[in-house]
PDB file of C-alpha atoms and ligand atoms in Angstrom:
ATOM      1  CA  UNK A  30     -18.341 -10.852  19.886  1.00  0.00           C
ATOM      2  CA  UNK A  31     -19.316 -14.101  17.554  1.00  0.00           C
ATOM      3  CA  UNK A  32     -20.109 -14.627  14.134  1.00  0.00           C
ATOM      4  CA  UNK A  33     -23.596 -14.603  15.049  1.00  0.00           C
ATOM      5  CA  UNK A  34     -23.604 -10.713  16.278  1.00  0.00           C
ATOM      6  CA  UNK A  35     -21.933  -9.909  13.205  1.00  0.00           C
ATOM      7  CA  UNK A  36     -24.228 -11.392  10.957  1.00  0.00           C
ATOM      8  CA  UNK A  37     -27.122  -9.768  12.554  1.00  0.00           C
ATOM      9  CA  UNK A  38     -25.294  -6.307  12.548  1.00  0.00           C
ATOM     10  CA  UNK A  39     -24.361  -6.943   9.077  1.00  0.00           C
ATOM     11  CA  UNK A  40     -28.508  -8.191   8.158  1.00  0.00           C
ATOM     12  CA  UNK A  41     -29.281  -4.830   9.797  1.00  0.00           C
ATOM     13  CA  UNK A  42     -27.472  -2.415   8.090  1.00  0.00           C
ATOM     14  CA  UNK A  43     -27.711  -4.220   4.694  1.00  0.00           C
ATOM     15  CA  UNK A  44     -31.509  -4.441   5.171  1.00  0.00           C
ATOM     16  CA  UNK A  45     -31.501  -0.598   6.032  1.00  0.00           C
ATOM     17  CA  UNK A  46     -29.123   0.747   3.353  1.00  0.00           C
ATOM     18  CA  UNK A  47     -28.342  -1.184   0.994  1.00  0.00           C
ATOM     19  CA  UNK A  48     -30.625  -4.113   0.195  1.00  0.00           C
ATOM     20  CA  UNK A  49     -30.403  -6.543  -2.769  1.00  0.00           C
ATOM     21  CA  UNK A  50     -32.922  -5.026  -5.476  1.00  0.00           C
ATOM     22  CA  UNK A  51     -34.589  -7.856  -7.284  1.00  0.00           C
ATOM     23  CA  UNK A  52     -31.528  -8.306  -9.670  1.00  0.00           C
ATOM     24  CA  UNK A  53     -29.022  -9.319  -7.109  1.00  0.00           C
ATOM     25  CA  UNK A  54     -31.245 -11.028  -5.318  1.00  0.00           C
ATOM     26  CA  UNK A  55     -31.540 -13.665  -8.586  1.00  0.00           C
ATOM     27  CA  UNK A  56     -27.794 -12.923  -9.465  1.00  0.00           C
ATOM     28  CA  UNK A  57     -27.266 -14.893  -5.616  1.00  0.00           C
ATOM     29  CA  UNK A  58     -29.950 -17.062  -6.047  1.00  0.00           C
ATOM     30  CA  UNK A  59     -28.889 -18.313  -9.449  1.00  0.00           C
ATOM     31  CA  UNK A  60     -25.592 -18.675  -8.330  1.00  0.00           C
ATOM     32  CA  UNK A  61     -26.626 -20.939  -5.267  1.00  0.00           C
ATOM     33  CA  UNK A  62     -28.611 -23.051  -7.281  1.00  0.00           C
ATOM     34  CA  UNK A  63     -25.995 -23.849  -9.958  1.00  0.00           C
ATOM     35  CA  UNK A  64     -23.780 -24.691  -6.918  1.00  0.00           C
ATOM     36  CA  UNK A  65     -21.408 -21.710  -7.143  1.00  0.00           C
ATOM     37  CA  UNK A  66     -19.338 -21.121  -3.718  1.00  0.00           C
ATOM     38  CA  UNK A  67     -21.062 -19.105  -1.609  1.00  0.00           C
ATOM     39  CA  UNK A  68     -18.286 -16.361  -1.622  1.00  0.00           C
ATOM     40  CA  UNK A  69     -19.503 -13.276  -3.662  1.00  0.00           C
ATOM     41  CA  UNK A  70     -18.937  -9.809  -1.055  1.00  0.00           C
ATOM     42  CA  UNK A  71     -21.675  -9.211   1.179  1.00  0.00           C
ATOM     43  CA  UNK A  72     -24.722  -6.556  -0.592  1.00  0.00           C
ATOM     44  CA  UNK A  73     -22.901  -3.895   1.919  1.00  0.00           C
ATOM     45  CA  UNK A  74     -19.625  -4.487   0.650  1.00  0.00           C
ATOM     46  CA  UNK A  75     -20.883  -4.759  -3.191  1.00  0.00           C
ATOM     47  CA  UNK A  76     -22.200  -1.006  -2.470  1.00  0.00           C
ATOM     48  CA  UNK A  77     -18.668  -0.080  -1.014  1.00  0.00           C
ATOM     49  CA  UNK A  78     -17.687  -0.989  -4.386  1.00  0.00           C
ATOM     50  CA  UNK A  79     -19.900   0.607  -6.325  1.00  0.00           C
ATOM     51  CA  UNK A  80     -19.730   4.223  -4.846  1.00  0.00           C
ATOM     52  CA  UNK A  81     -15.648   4.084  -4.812  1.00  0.00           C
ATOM     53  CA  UNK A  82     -15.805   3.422  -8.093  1.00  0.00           C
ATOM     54  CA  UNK A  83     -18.309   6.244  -8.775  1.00  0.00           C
ATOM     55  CA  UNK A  84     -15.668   8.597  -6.372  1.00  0.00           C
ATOM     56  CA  UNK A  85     -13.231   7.270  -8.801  1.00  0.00           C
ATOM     57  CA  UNK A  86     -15.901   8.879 -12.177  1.00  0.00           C
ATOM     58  CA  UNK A  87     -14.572   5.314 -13.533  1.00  0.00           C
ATOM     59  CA  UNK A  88     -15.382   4.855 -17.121  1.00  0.00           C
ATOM     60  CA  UNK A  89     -13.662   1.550 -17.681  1.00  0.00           C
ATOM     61  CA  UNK A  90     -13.260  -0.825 -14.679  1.00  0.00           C
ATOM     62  CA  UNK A  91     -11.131  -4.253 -14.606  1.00  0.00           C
ATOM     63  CA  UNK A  92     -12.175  -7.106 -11.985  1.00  0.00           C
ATOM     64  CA  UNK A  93     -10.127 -10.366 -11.479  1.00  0.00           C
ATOM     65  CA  UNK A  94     -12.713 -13.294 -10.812  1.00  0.00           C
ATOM     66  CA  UNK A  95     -16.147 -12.758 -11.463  1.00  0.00           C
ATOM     67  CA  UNK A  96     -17.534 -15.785  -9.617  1.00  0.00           C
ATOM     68  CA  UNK A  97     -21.901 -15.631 -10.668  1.00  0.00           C
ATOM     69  CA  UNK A  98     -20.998 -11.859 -11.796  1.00  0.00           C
ATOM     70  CA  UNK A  99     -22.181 -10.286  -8.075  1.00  0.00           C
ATOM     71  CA  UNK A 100     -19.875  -8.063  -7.681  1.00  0.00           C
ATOM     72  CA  UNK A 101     -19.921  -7.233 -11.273  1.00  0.00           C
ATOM     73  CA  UNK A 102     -23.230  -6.140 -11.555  1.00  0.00           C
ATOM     74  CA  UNK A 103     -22.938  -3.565  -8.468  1.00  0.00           C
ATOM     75  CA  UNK A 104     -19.808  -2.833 -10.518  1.00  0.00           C
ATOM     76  CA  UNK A 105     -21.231  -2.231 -13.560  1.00  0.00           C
ATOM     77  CA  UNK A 106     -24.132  -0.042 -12.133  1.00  0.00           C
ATOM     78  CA  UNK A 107     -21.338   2.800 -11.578  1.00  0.00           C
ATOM     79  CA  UNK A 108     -20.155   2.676 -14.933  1.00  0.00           C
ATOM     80  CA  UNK A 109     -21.561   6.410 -16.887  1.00  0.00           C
ATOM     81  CA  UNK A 110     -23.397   5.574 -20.545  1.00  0.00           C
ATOM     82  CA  UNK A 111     -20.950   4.009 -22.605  1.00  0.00           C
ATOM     83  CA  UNK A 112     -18.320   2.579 -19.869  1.00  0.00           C
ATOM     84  CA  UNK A 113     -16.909  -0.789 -20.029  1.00  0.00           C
ATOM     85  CA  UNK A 114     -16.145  -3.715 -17.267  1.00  0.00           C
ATOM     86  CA  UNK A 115     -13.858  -6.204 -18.171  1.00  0.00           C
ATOM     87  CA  UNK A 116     -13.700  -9.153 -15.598  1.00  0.00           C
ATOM     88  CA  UNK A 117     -11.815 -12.029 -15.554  1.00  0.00           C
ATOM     89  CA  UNK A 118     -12.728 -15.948 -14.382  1.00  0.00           C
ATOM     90  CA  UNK A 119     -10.902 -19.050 -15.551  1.00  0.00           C
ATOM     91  CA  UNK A 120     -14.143 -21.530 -14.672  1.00  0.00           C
ATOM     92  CA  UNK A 121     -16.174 -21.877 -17.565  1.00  0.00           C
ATOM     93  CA  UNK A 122     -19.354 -22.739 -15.233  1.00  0.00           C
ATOM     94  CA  UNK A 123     -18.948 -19.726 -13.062  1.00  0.00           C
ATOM     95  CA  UNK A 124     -18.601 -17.562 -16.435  1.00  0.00           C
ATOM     96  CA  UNK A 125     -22.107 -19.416 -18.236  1.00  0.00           C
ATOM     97  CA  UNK A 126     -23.763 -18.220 -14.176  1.00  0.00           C
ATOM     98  CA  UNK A 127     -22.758 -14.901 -13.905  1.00  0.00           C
ATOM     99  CA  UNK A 128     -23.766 -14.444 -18.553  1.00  0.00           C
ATOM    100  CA  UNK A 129     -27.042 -14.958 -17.273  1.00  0.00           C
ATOM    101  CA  UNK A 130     -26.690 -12.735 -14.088  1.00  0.00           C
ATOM    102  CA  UNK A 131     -25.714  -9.961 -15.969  1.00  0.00           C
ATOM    103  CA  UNK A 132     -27.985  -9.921 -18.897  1.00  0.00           C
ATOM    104  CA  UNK A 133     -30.877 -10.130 -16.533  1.00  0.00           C
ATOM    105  CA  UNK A 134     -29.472  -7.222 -14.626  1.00  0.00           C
ATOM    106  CA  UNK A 135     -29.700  -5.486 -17.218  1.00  0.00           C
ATOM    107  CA  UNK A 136     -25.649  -4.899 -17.770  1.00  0.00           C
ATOM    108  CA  UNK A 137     -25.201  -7.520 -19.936  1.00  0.00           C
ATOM    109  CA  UNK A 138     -23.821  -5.053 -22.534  1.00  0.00           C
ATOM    110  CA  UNK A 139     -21.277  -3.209 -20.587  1.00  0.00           C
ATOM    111  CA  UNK A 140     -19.675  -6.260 -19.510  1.00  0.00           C
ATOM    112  CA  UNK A 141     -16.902  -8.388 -21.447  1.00  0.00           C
ATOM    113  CA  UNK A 142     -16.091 -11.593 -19.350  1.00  0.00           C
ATOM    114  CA  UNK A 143     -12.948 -12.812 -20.321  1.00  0.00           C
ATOM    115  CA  UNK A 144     -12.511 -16.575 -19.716  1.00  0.00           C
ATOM    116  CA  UNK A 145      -8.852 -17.861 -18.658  1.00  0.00           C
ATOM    117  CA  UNK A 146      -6.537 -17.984 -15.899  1.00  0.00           C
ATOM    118  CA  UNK A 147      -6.388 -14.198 -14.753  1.00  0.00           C
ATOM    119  CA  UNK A 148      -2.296 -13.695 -15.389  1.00  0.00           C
ATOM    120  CA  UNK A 149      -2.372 -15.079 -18.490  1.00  0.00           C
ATOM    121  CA  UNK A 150      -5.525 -12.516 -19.557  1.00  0.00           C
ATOM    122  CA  UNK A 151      -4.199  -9.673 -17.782  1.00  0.00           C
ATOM    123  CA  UNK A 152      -0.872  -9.250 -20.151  1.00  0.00           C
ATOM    124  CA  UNK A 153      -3.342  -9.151 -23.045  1.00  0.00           C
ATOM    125  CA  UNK A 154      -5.455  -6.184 -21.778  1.00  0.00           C
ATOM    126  CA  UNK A 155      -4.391  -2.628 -22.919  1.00  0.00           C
ATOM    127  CA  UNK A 156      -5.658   1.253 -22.436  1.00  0.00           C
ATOM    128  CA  UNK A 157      -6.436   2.562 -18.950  1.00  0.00           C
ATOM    129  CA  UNK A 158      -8.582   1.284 -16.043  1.00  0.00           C
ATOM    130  CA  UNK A 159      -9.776   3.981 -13.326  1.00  0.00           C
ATOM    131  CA  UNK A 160     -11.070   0.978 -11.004  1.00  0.00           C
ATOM    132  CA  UNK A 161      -9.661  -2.471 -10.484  1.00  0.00           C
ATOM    133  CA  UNK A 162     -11.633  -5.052  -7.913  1.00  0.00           C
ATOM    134  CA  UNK A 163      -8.965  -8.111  -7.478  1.00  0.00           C
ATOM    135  CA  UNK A 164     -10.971 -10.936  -6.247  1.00  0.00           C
ATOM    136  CA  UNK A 165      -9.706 -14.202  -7.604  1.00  0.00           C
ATOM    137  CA  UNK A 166      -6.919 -16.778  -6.278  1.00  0.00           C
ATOM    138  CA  UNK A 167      -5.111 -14.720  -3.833  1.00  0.00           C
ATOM    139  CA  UNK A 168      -1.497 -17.150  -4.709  1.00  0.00           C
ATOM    140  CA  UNK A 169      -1.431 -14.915  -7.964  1.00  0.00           C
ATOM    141  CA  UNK A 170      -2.192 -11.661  -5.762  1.00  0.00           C
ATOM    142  CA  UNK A 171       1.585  -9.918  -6.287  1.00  0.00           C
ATOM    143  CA  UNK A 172       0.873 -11.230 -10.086  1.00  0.00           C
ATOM    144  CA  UNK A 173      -2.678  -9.265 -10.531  1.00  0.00           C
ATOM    145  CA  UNK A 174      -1.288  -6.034  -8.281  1.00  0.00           C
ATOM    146  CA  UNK A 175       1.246  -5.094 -10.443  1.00  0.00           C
ATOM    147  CA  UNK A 176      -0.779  -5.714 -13.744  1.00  0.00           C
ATOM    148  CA  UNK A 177      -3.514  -3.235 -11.989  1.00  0.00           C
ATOM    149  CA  UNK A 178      -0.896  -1.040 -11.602  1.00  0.00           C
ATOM    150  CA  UNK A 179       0.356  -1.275 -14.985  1.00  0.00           C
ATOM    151  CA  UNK A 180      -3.514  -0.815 -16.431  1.00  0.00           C
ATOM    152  CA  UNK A 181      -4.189   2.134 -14.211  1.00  0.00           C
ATOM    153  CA  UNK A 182      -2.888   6.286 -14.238  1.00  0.00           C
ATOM    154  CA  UNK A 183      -3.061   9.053 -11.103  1.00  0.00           C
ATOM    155  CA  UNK A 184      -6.403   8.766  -9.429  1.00  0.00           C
ATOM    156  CA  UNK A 185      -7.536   5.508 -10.363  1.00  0.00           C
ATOM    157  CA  UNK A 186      -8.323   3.061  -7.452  1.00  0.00           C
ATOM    158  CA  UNK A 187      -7.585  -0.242  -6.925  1.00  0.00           C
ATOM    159  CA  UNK A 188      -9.723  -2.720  -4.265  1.00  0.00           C
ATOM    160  CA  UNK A 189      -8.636  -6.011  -2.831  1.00  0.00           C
ATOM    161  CA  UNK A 190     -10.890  -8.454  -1.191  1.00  0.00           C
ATOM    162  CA  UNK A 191      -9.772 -10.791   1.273  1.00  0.00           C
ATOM    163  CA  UNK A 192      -6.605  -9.879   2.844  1.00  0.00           C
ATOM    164  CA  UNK A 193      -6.987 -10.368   6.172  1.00  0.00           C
ATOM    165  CA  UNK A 194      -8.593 -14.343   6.018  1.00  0.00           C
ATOM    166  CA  UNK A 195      -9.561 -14.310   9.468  1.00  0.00           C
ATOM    167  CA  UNK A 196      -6.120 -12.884  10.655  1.00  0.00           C
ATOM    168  CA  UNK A 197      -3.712 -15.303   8.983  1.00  0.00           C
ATOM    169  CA  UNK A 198      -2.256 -12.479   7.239  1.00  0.00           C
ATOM    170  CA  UNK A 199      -0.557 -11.417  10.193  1.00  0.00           C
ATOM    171  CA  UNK A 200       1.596 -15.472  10.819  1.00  0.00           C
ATOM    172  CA  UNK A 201       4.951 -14.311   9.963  1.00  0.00           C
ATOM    173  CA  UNK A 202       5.395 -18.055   9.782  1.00  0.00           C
ATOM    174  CA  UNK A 203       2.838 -18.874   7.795  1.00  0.00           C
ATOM    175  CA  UNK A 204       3.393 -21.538   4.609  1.00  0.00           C
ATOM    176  CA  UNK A 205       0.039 -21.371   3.335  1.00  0.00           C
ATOM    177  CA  UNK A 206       0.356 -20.048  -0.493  1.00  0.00           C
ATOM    178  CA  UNK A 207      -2.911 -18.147  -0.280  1.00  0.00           C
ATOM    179  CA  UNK A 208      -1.802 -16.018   2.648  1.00  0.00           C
ATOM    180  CA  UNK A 209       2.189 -15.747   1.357  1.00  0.00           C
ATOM    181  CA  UNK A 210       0.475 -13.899  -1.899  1.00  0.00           C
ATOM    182  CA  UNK A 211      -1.423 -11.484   0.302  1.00  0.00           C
ATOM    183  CA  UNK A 212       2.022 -10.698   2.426  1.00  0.00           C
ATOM    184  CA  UNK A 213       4.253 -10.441  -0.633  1.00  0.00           C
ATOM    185  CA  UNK A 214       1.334  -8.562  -2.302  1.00  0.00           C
ATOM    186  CA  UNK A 215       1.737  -6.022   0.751  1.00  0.00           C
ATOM    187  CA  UNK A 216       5.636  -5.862   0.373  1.00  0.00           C
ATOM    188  CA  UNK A 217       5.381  -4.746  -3.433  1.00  0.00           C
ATOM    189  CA  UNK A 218       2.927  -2.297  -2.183  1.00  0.00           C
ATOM    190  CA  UNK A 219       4.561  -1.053   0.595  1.00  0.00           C
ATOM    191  CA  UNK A 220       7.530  -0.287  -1.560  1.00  0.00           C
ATOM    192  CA  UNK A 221       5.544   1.240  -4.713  1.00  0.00           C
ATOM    193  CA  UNK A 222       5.957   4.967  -4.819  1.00  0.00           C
ATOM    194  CA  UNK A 223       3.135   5.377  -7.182  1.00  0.00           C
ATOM    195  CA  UNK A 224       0.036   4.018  -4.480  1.00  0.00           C
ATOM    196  CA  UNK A 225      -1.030   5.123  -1.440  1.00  0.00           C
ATOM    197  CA  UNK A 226      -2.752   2.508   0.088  1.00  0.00           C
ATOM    198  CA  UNK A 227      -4.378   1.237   3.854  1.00  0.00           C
ATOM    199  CA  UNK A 228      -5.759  -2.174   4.757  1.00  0.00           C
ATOM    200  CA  UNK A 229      -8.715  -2.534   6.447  1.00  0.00           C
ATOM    201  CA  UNK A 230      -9.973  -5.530   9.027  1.00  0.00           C
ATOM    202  CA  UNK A 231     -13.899  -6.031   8.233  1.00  0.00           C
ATOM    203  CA  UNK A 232     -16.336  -8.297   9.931  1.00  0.00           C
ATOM    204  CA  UNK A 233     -20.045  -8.948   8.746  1.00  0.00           C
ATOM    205  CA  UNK A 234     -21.837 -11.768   7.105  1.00  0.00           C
ATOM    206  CA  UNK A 235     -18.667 -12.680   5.503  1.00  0.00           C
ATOM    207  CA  UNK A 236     -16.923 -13.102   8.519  1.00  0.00           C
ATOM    208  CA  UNK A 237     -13.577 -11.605   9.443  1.00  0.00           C
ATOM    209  CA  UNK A 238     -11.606 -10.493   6.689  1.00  0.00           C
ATOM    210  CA  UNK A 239     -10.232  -6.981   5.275  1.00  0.00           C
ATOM    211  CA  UNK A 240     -10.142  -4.950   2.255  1.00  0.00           C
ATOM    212  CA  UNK A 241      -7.429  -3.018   0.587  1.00  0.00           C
ATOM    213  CA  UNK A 242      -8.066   0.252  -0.534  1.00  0.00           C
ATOM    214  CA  UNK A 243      -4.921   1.725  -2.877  1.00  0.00           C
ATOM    215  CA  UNK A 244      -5.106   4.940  -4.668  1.00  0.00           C
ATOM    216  CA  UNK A 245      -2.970   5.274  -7.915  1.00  0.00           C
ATOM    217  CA  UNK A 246      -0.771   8.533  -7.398  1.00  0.00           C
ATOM    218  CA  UNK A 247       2.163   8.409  -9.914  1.00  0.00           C
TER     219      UNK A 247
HETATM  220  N1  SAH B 320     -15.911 -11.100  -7.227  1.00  0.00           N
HETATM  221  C1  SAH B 320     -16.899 -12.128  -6.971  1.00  0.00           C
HETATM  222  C2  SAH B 320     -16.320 -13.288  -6.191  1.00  0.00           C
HETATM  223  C3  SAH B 320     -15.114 -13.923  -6.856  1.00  0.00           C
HETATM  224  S1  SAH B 320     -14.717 -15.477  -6.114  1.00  0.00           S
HETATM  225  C4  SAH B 320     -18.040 -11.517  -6.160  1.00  0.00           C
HETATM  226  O1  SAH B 320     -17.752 -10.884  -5.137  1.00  0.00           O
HETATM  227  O2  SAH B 320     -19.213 -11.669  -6.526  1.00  0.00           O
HETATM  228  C5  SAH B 320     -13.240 -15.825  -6.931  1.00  0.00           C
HETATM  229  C6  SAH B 320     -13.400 -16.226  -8.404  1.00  0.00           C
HETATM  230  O3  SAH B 320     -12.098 -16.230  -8.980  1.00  0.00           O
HETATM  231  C7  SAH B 320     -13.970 -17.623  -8.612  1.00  0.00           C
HETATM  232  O4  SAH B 320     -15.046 -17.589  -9.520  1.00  0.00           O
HETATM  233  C8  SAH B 320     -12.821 -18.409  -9.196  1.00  0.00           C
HETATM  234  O5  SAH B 320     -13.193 -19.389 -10.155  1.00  0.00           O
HETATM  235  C9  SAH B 320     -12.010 -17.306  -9.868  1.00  0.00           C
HETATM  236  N2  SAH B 320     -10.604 -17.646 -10.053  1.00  0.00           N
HETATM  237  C10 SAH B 320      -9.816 -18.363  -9.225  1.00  0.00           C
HETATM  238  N3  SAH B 320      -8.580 -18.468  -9.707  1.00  0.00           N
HETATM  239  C11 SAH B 320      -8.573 -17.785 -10.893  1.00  0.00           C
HETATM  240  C12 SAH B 320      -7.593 -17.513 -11.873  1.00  0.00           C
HETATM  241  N4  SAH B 320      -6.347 -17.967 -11.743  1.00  0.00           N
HETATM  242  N5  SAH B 320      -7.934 -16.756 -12.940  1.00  0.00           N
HETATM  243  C13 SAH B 320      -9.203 -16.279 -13.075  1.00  0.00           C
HETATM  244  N6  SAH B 320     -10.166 -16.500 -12.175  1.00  0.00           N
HETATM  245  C14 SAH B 320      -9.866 -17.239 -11.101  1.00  0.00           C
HETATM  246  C1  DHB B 321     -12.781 -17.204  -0.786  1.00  0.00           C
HETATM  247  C2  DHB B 321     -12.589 -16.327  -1.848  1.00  0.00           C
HETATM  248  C3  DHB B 321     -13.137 -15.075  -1.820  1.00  0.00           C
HETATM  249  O1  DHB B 321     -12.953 -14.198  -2.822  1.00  0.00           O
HETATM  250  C4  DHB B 321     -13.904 -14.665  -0.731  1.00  0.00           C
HETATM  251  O2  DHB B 321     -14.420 -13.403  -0.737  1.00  0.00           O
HETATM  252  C5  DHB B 321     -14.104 -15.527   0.322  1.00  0.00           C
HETATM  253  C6  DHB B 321     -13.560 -16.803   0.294  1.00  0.00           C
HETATM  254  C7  DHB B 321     -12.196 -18.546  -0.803  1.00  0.00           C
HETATM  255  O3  DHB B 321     -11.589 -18.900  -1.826  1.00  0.00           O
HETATM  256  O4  DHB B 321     -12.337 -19.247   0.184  1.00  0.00           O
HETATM  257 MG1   MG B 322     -13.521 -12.215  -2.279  1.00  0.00          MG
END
């Protein structure tokens, strides 16, 4: 089982359920041609995101690094009249991309980027958050957990991409920083009475990864 199968699974069922409407189509597009990263979540996992926020009836949502706003517009879709999404980038180019990706999705309004380095944003940010999407430098993971957890209440959700990385999350040894924030990240969840959460391995366009899924219970 390669890449390649993956992909073509992943082409399939995106292509069948979920494909990009014209508006994410131009939010990736935009975003390639102003040279973003080509790491936004695949259209399958953006519509993961949406409807878990939906299960969650989120009113306000909260996502650390907004990249060209990809995410953020499948994000903001679940939002009911009059809900906000606050999302958080420090790169001032990747904030001007996803401006224009959102006000030509149509969202433009519902969404407040906030531009800075995520932890020192996230202490400023008050009132409650019933979805959180963490999504930026995964180093400052522990950081951004426990500041979801502060800006969340019982029954809010909170989603974090990339915690597999193509298994290195499971090197005991490791001593790269990226993977060390995912582990200790785990630890403070592991021991947090108020979340129930489960990680799980994905594989797709994106290649092999995982997603954390933690559910705010006290
Ligand atoms: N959520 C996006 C992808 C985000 S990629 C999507 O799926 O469409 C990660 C983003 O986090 C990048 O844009 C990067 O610039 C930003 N980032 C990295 N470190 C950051 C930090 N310390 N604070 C805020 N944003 C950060
Ligand atoms: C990277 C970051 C992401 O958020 C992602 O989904 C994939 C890759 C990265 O920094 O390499
Ligand atoms: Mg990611």
């Amino acid at each position: 089982m390669t890449q390649e199968l993956w992909s073509t699974v992943d082409d399939y069922l995106t292509t069948t359920l979920s494909p990009d409407d014209p508006a994410l189509e131009a939010a990736r597009r935009r975003s390639d041609d102003a040279g973003l990263p080509p790491i936004a979540v695949a259209p399958n996992q953006g519509k993961l995101l949406h409807l878990l926020a939906k299960l969650a009836g989120a009113r306000r949502i909260l996502e650390v690094g907004t990249l060209g706003g990809y995410s953020t517009i499948w994000l903001a879709r679940a939002l009911p009249p009059g809900g906000e999404l606050i999302t958080l980038e420090f790169d001032p180019k990747h904030a001007e991309v996803a401006r224009e990706n959102l006000a030509a999705a149509g969202v433009g309004d519902r969404v407040d980027i906030r531009l800075g380095a995520a932890a020192d944003t996230l202490p400023t940010l008050d009132g409650t958050f019933e979805f959180v999407f963490v999504d930026a430098d995964k180093v400052n993971n522990p950081t951004y957990f426990t500041e979801a957890l502060r800006l969340t209440k019982p029954g809010s959700v909170i989603v974090v991409d990339n915690v597999v990385r193509g298994g290195a999350v499971a090197d005991a040894s490791t001593t790269d920083p990226a993977i060390l924030g995912i582990r200790r990240m785990n630890e403070l969840i592991a021991a947090e009475p108020r979340v129930d959460a489960t990680s799980l391995q994905t594989v797709g366009g994106k290649g092999y990864d995982g997603l954390t899924i933690a559910l705010v219970v006290g």
